[in-house]
Short mmCIF file of C-alpha atoms in Angstrom, two decimals:
data_model
loop_
_atom_site.label_atom_id
_atom_site.label_comp_id
_atom_site.label_asym_id
_atom_site.label_seq_id
_atom_site.Cartn_x
_atom_site.Cartn_y
_atom_site.Cartn_z
CA MET G 1 9.14 -39.50 -6.20
CA THR G 2 7.40 -36.88 -8.38
CA ARG G 3 6.24 -38.18 -11.53
CA HIS G 4 7.71 -36.38 -14.89
CA VAL G 5 5.08 -34.37 -16.57
CA PRO G 6 5.97 -34.15 -20.56
CA PRO G 7 5.87 -30.68 -22.14
CA PRO G 8 2.86 -29.62 -24.13
CA PRO G 9 3.06 -30.15 -27.91
CA ALA G 10 5.40 -27.65 -29.53
CA SER G 11 2.73 -25.68 -31.38
CA ALA G 12 1.60 -22.22 -29.37
CA THR G 13 0.44 -23.09 -26.03
CA PRO G 14 -2.30 -20.65 -24.65
CA GLY G 15 -1.25 -18.90 -21.28
CA PHE G 16 -3.81 -17.60 -18.70
CA ASP G 17 -3.53 -13.87 -19.10
CA HIS G 18 -6.85 -13.75 -21.01
CA VAL G 19 -8.85 -16.28 -18.65
CA GLU G 20 -11.57 -14.63 -16.95
CA THR G 21 -13.49 -17.94 -15.65
CA TRP G 22 -11.57 -20.72 -13.90
CA ILE G 23 -13.31 -24.14 -14.03
CA PHE G 24 -12.48 -27.16 -11.84
CA ASP G 25 -13.47 -30.79 -11.87
CA LEU G 26 -13.71 -31.98 -8.29
CA ASP G 27 -12.64 -35.69 -7.73
CA ASN G 28 -8.73 -36.23 -8.06
CA THR G 29 -8.46 -32.68 -9.30
CA LEU G 30 -9.22 -30.25 -6.45
CA TYR G 31 -7.96 -32.77 -3.92
CA PRO G 32 -4.93 -35.31 -4.50
CA ALA G 33 -5.70 -38.72 -5.76
CA HIS G 34 -3.49 -40.08 -2.61
CA ALA G 35 -6.22 -38.81 -0.48
CA GLN G 36 -8.10 -41.93 -1.25
CA LEU G 37 -11.53 -40.51 -1.39
CA TRP G 38 -12.48 -41.65 -4.93
CA PRO G 39 -11.77 -45.25 -4.06
CA GLN G 40 -14.28 -45.23 -1.31
CA VAL G 41 -16.87 -43.89 -3.78
CA ASP G 42 -15.91 -46.58 -6.28
CA GLN G 43 -16.35 -49.21 -3.60
CA ARG G 44 -19.74 -47.75 -2.65
CA ILE G 45 -21.03 -47.94 -6.18
CA THR G 46 -19.90 -51.72 -6.41
CA LEU G 47 -21.79 -52.34 -3.23
CA PHE G 48 -24.93 -50.37 -4.51
CA LEU G 49 -24.99 -52.93 -7.53
CA ALA G 50 -24.40 -55.87 -5.49
CA ASP G 51 -27.27 -55.11 -3.25
CA MET G 52 -29.52 -54.05 -6.11
CA PHE G 53 -29.21 -57.25 -8.16
CA GLY G 54 -28.31 -59.70 -5.44
CA ILE G 55 -24.89 -60.62 -7.05
CA ASP G 56 -21.41 -61.14 -5.79
CA GLY G 57 -18.75 -58.33 -5.28
CA ILE G 58 -16.83 -59.59 -8.37
CA SER G 59 -19.83 -59.61 -10.66
CA ALA G 60 -21.03 -56.25 -9.41
CA ARG G 61 -17.54 -54.90 -10.18
CA ALA G 62 -17.59 -56.06 -13.77
CA LEU G 63 -21.20 -54.65 -14.19
CA GLN G 64 -19.96 -51.37 -12.90
CA LYS G 65 -17.10 -51.26 -15.20
CA TYR G 66 -19.49 -52.10 -18.15
CA TYR G 67 -21.81 -49.19 -17.17
CA TYR G 68 -19.03 -46.82 -16.85
CA GLY G 69 -17.48 -47.72 -20.12
CA ARG G 70 -20.73 -47.43 -22.03
CA TYR G 71 -22.54 -44.66 -20.45
CA GLY G 72 -19.65 -42.55 -18.94
CA THR G 73 -21.14 -43.18 -15.37
CA THR G 74 -22.65 -46.06 -13.65
CA LEU G 75 -25.58 -43.97 -12.68
CA LYS G 76 -26.38 -43.16 -16.26
CA GLY G 77 -26.43 -46.89 -17.08
CA LEU G 78 -28.60 -47.82 -14.29
CA MET G 79 -30.97 -45.00 -15.25
CA ASP G 80 -31.14 -45.81 -18.98
CA GLU G 81 -31.35 -49.60 -18.48
CA HIS G 82 -33.34 -49.90 -15.29
CA ALA G 83 -34.93 -46.61 -14.86
CA ILE G 84 -33.57 -46.00 -11.17
CA GLU G 85 -34.45 -42.96 -9.34
CA PRO G 86 -30.90 -41.20 -8.92
CA ALA G 87 -31.32 -39.58 -5.63
CA ASP G 88 -30.55 -42.87 -3.62
CA PHE G 89 -27.58 -43.96 -5.59
CA LEU G 90 -25.99 -40.47 -5.32
CA ASP G 91 -26.62 -40.47 -1.42
CA PHE G 92 -25.33 -43.97 -1.08
CA ALA G 93 -22.38 -43.61 -3.32
CA HIS G 94 -21.02 -40.37 -1.55
CA GLN G 95 -21.16 -41.59 2.05
CA ILE G 96 -17.63 -41.68 2.40
CA ASP G 97 -15.15 -41.04 5.35
CA LEU G 98 -13.59 -37.38 4.66
CA SER G 99 -11.28 -37.58 7.76
CA LEU G 100 -8.62 -38.94 5.20
CA LEU G 101 -8.72 -35.36 3.62
CA ASP G 102 -6.79 -32.62 5.04
CA PRO G 103 -7.46 -28.91 4.51
CA ASP G 104 -5.34 -27.44 1.90
CA PRO G 105 -4.53 -23.80 2.76
CA ALA G 106 -2.10 -23.54 -0.01
CA LEU G 107 -4.64 -24.46 -2.69
CA GLY G 108 -7.26 -22.07 -1.16
CA ALA G 109 -4.85 -19.29 -1.25
CA ALA G 110 -3.88 -19.89 -4.88
CA ILE G 111 -7.60 -20.10 -5.87
CA GLU G 112 -8.59 -17.08 -3.78
CA LYS G 113 -6.10 -15.06 -5.92
CA LEU G 114 -7.18 -16.12 -9.17
CA PRO G 115 -8.64 -13.02 -11.03
CA GLY G 116 -12.25 -13.61 -12.03
CA ARG G 117 -14.89 -16.21 -11.46
CA LYS G 118 -14.49 -19.75 -10.10
CA LEU G 119 -16.56 -22.79 -10.68
CA ILE G 120 -16.76 -26.36 -10.04
CA LEU G 121 -18.08 -28.74 -12.80
CA THR G 122 -18.29 -32.19 -11.70
CA ASN G 123 -19.99 -35.70 -12.45
CA GLY G 124 -20.81 -36.19 -8.91
CA SER G 125 -23.33 -34.75 -6.82
CA ARG G 126 -23.68 -31.22 -5.38
CA GLN G 127 -23.54 -32.41 -1.73
CA HIS G 128 -20.38 -34.33 -2.38
CA ALA G 129 -18.83 -31.47 -3.88
CA GLU G 130 -19.87 -29.21 -0.85
CA ASN G 131 -18.56 -31.71 1.42
CA VAL G 132 -15.21 -32.05 -0.13
CA ALA G 133 -14.67 -28.50 -1.02
CA GLY G 134 -15.70 -27.56 2.54
CA LYS G 135 -13.30 -30.15 4.23
CA LEU G 136 -10.47 -28.55 1.93
CA GLY G 137 -11.31 -25.44 3.10
CA ILE G 138 -11.96 -23.79 -0.47
CA ARG G 139 -15.62 -23.74 -0.79
CA ASP G 140 -15.97 -19.96 -0.10
CA HIS G 141 -13.80 -19.47 -3.17
CA PHE G 142 -16.20 -20.94 -5.52
CA GLU G 143 -19.20 -19.03 -7.17
CA GLU G 144 -21.11 -22.11 -7.98
CA ILE G 145 -21.17 -25.93 -8.35
CA PHE G 146 -22.59 -27.48 -11.51
CA ASP G 147 -23.18 -31.24 -10.75
CA ILE G 148 -24.55 -34.27 -12.39
CA VAL G 149 -28.16 -33.37 -11.43
CA ALA G 150 -27.47 -29.73 -13.22
CA ALA G 151 -26.30 -31.59 -16.24
CA ASP G 152 -29.51 -33.65 -16.42
CA PHE G 153 -27.50 -36.79 -15.37
CA VAL G 154 -25.54 -36.55 -18.83
CA PRO G 155 -21.78 -36.81 -17.66
CA LYS G 156 -18.83 -35.26 -18.94
CA PRO G 157 -17.26 -35.76 -21.48
CA GLU G 158 -20.56 -35.27 -23.54
CA ALA G 159 -20.63 -32.00 -25.20
CA ARG G 160 -24.13 -31.14 -24.32
CA THR G 161 -23.09 -31.21 -20.59
CA TYR G 162 -20.29 -28.51 -21.22
CA GLU G 163 -22.67 -26.37 -23.42
CA LYS G 164 -25.45 -26.36 -20.64
CA PHE G 165 -22.81 -25.39 -18.17
CA LEU G 166 -21.71 -22.52 -20.29
CA ALA G 167 -25.17 -21.42 -21.09
CA LEU G 168 -26.32 -21.56 -17.43
CA HIS G 169 -23.49 -19.51 -16.00
CA GLY G 170 -22.89 -17.28 -18.89
CA VAL G 171 -19.18 -18.32 -19.38
CA ASP G 172 -17.25 -17.57 -22.54
CA PRO G 173 -15.15 -20.55 -23.18
CA ARG G 174 -12.50 -18.44 -25.12
CA LYS G 175 -11.89 -16.92 -21.75
CA SER G 176 -11.94 -19.66 -19.62
CA ALA G 177 -9.47 -22.29 -18.09
CA MET G 178 -10.48 -26.13 -17.42
CA PHE G 179 -8.73 -28.27 -14.92
CA GLU G 180 -9.33 -31.91 -15.05
CA ASP G 181 -7.76 -35.16 -14.07
CA LEU G 182 -9.19 -37.20 -16.90
CA ALA G 183 -7.82 -36.34 -20.43
CA LYS G 184 -11.01 -37.28 -22.13
CA ASN G 185 -12.81 -34.72 -20.41
CA LEU G 186 -10.59 -31.97 -21.81
CA VAL G 187 -11.20 -32.79 -25.64
CA VAL G 188 -14.50 -30.66 -25.56
CA PRO G 189 -13.26 -27.89 -23.52
CA ALA G 190 -10.31 -27.31 -25.71
CA ALA G 191 -12.46 -27.51 -28.87
CA LEU G 192 -14.71 -24.84 -27.43
CA GLY G 193 -11.81 -22.61 -26.85
CA MET G 194 -10.80 -23.24 -23.37
CA THR G 195 -7.07 -23.47 -22.05
CA THR G 196 -6.93 -26.92 -20.35
CA VAL G 197 -4.95 -28.30 -17.58
CA LEU G 198 -4.47 -32.17 -17.00
CA VAL G 199 -4.06 -32.82 -13.16
CA LEU G 200 -2.27 -35.97 -12.78
CA PRO G 201 -1.48 -38.07 -9.56
CA LYS G 202 1.87 -37.86 -8.21
CA THR G 203 2.18 -41.50 -8.03
CA PHE G 204 0.15 -44.15 -9.78
CA ASP G 205 -2.76 -45.65 -7.98
CA LEU G 206 -3.25 -49.36 -8.62
CA TYR G 207 -7.00 -48.89 -7.90
CA ARG G 208 -7.58 -46.65 -10.70
CA GLU G 209 -7.21 -47.66 -14.39
CA ALA G 210 -3.75 -46.94 -15.88
CA GLU G 211 -5.05 -45.17 -18.94
CA GLU G 212 -6.67 -42.56 -16.62
CA GLN G 213 -3.55 -41.69 -15.14
CA GLU G 214 -1.34 -41.24 -18.31
CA ALA G 215 0.65 -38.06 -18.86
CA VAL G 216 -1.37 -37.48 -22.22
CA VAL G 217 0.56 -35.44 -24.90
CA ALA G 218 -2.14 -34.18 -27.44
CA PRO G 219 -3.28 -30.91 -28.83
CA TYR G 220 -6.30 -30.58 -26.54
CA ILE G 221 -3.81 -31.00 -23.51
CA HIS G 222 -2.19 -27.38 -23.04
CA HIS G 223 -0.58 -27.84 -19.61
CA SER G 224 -0.17 -30.76 -17.32
CA THR G 225 0.67 -30.81 -13.54
CA VAL G 226 1.07 -33.01 -10.63
CA ASP G 227 0.67 -30.37 -8.18
CA LEU G 228 -2.41 -28.04 -8.76
CA ALA G 229 -1.66 -25.44 -5.89
CA ASP G 230 2.08 -24.92 -7.19
CA PHE G 231 0.89 -24.77 -10.79
CA LEU G 232 -1.80 -22.01 -9.91
CA ARG G 233 1.04 -20.05 -8.08
CA THR G 234 3.68 -20.23 -10.83
CA ASN G 235 1.69 -20.19 -13.96
CA THR G 236 -1.37 -17.98 -13.54
CA PRO G 237 -1.74 -14.26 -12.92
CA LEU G 238 -2.63 -14.24 -9.40
CA ARG G 239 -3.96 -10.94 -7.98
CA GLU G 240 -3.06 -9.46 -4.70
CA ILE G 241 -5.42 -9.91 -1.88
CA GLU G 242 -5.64 -6.47 0.12
CA ALA G 243 -5.28 -6.97 3.89
CA VAL G 244 -8.27 -5.70 5.62
CA ALA G 245 -7.33 -6.65 9.35
CA GLY G 246 -6.98 -3.57 11.41
CA ALA G 247 -8.23 -1.25 8.57
CA ALA G 248 -9.67 1.93 9.54
#
């Protein structure tokens, strides 16, 4: 059964007619949580820690959650506390089975019709984003990917990550929309003037933290959805794509 998404706060909710740049998180946003890609990444991170420190899985899991809670990502914790080189970690963490992910032509059609620029802003690696977007069949619709390397390994929701992204790509936040599966990652975008959309899972995933799946009602959450493709089709000013097949 589809989850109920509460309405936004009663104050004036921004629409999308002014949006010139569409910014999307990757994991559990551009693909549905039930595709079970993120649990694979999560398990790979646990295994990396177990191998690195020579500890059992339960201890590695606890350490992983400590780093995540304190630093925003396990990688940032390992870099700050143990000065590891990030490339091996990113490669290992993202060696996952993409056969569980189906192409999403409906999402691709909706993204293609969005008027303006489309960008991916992720705490993951560029290669991971390339692989996932390619499997979904949507990579060609995005101008660029801003990954954790481009962010100098400072993850969302740190304000300087968004500021560097905006400066690098020449994006006006007041004319932008941000799509995210984590409410905390929309606080700064809203403060910068972006229109925000929280993308929720259709059903609760026992593997993920419950608080990261909550249907948050807050001033910095302007819209919520459990179906990204349908939301784009019904709430944004999609442009018509001219048919070119057979054109003289």
